[in-house]
Amino acid sequence: MAEYERTFADVKKTGGLAGIVAADSAVSTVGIEGRGLSYRGYAIEDLAAHASFEEVAWLLLRGELPSPGELSEYRARLRRLRVPPPFLSEALSQIPAGDSMMGILRTAVSLLGNLEPERGRDTMAVADRLVAVLPSLVLQRLGKSLPDDEETLAGYFLGGMERAHPAEEVRRCLDVSLILYAEHEFNASTFAARVIISTMSDVHSAIAGAIGALAGPLHGGANEEAMRLIEAWPDPDQAEKGVLDRLTRKEKIMGFGHRIYTVSDPRSPVIKEWAYRLAVTPERKRLFAVAERIERVMWDTKKLFPNLDFYSALAYRFCGIPTELYTPMFVLARISGWMAHVMEQRSNNKLIRPISRYTGPEPRMYVPLVVEERR
Ligand code: COA
């Protein structure tokens, strides 16, 4: 057993399946010896510096990096698959305004399972369709038109949001963020997808379940909460005081801590650097300074480091993405990792069914109810 795996005795203490190896996987490594992340053997730092999201999605789904020809064919294929079925767009438009985008995406994937059922189709074709179509559904829900001249997901999404060609630096920042969010081993949403697919259920059910799991603030929802935290204070000093108050009240500070990483989250410095690069106005510099002070306070008081969600919040803000879209952006990226895991689970399936430790009443006698007869 590797050193980083915990024993069952530890799990009894910590709960939440912490440290339990649930299956073999060749998709990614997370936090070996408390740090480090690789997708199919490639270090996240290298992918974030040199690759594009489409390359990474191909890598996760097909196991190897694409050749230049394969990449351009893949991009062209995704472009063709972007337009949602009209019935889906129409049905989603009936959902009242104000409902969360995560709820919309969950329903969209479920309905897509009815409109374009997997039956008899190649699972890879379903994966490509989901990677391509989900960004369009978000844009449509926002009442935006769908650009037809953008090759990459980052360009397509930003183009749809701004209705103009986005700056190259902003486009690349979003591309990097999608790479960082694409995959993360057996996190809660991926595990939920694998549990569902392990019953031999369909892909759309697995992905709808994963979206539901991702929505919670202890998982994907943390990036939105981190933004609300950072913008709650006008300057670093007040942020420091506010965070210390919250810690005294035993509140959790979203965007900090991690179940697997114990030393640092390798994705955080990458996205922090991007947030720093885009912090070019006085207002952005102020938000960045507040964030850095929160980072320092969390380290000094709790030895907790920022996870990917913390500085992603600022990076998204500086890319012009509204806060309520931060977790949906996570979906647009993670769909590639989820589908890689769904296919891996299917290729060597075993029903995932753990056991619980019973803490209920001792065996007791059932006494039938006496029903009084009416005279
Ligand atoms: N803020 C304040 N305290 C935190 C904390 C945070 N973000 N994360 C962990 N802690 C503290 C807990 O209060 C607990 O302290 P205690 O032992 O004194 O009670 C201890 O650290 C262990 O935390 P716990 O929640 O049991 O660890 P976990 O492994 O179950 O949780 C997370 C991991 C990610 C759920 C947790 O760190 C968290 O809730 N973070 C905030 C949400 C977030 O950013 N999620 C995105 C993860 S990528």
Coordinates of C-alpha atoms and ligand atoms in Angstrom, one line a residue, residues 6 14-16 18 181 184 216-223 226 246-247 250-261 265 267 298 302 304-305 307-310 330, ligand 1:
R6 CA -4.9 5.8 4.7
T14 CA -12.3 10.8 9.5
G15 CA -15.2 9.4 7.6
G16 CA -16.2 10.5 4.1
A18 CA -11.1 9.7 3.0
Y181 CA -10.8 22.4 -14.0
H184 CA -9.4 15.6 -10.7
G216 CA -22.6 22.1 -3.6
P217 CA -20.4 24.7 -1.9
L218 CA -18.0 22.1 -0.5
H219 CA -17.2 21.1 -4.1
G220 CA -17.7 23.2 -7.3
G221 CA -19.8 25.9 -5.6
A222 CA -16.8 27.1 -3.7
N223 CA -15.5 29.3 -6.5
A226 CA -14.8 32.7 -2.8
R246 CA -15.3 34.1 10.7
L247 CA -12.7 31.7 11.9
K250 CA -15.8 28.3 13.3
E251 CA -17.0 29.3 9.8
K252 CA -15.4 27.7 6.8
I253 CA -13.6 30.0 4.4
M254 CA -14.5 28.9 0.9
G255 CA -11.6 28.3 -1.5
F256 CA -9.3 27.0 1.2
G257 CA -8.3 23.5 2.2
H258 CA -8.5 20.3 0.4
R259 CA -9.3 16.7 1.1
I260 CA -6.3 15.3 -0.8
Y261 CA -3.6 18.0 -1.0
D265 CA -2.9 22.8 -4.6
R267 CA -3.4 24.5 -9.7
M298 CA -5.5 31.5 6.3
K302 CA -4.8 27.6 10.1
L304 CA -4.6 26.3 5.0
F305 CA -3.7 27.1 1.4
N307 CA -7.3 25.6 -3.6
L308 CA -8.1 26.1 -7.3
D309 CA -11.4 27.8 -6.6
F310 CA -10.0 30.8 -4.7
F330 CA -16.4 24.2 -14.0
Ligands
COA1 N1 -11.9 27.1 6.3 C1 -11.8 27.0 7.6 N2 -11.5 25.9 8.2 C2 -11.3 24.8 7.4 C3 -11.4 24.9 6.0 C4 -11.7 26.1 5.5 N3 -11.9 26.3 4.2 N4 -11.1 23.7 5.5 C5 -10.8 22.9 6.5 N5 -10.9 23.5 7.7 C6 -10.7 23.0 9.0 C7 -12.0 22.4 9.5 O1 -12.8 23.3 10.2 C8 -11.5 21.3 10.4 O2 -11.0 21.9 11.6 P1 -11.3 21.1 13.0 O3 -10.5 19.9 12.9 O4 -10.7 22.1 14.0 O5 -12.8 20.9 13.1 C9 -10.2 20.8 9.7 O6 -9.8 21.9 8.9 C10 -10.5 19.6 8.7 O7 -11.6 20.0 7.8 P2 -12.6 19.1 7.2 O8 -13.7 19.9 6.6 O9 -13.0 18.0 8.1 O10 -11.7 18.4 6.0 P3 -12.2 17.7 4.8 O11 -11.1 16.9 4.2 O12 -13.5 16.9 5.1 O13 -12.6 18.8 3.8 C11 -12.9 20.5 2.2 C12 -12.1 19.2 2.7 C13 -12.4 20.9 0.8 C14 -14.4 20.1 2.1 C15 -12.7 21.6 3.2 O14 -11.3 22.0 3.3 C16 -13.6 22.8 2.9 O15 -14.8 22.8 3.3 N6 -13.1 23.8 2.2 C17 -13.9 24.9 1.8 C18 -14.8 24.5 0.6 C19 -13.9 24.5 -0.7 O16 -13.1 25.3 -0.9 N7 -14.2 23.4 -1.5 C20 -13.5 23.2 -2.7 C21 -12.5 22.1 -2.6 S1 -11.5 22.0 -4.1

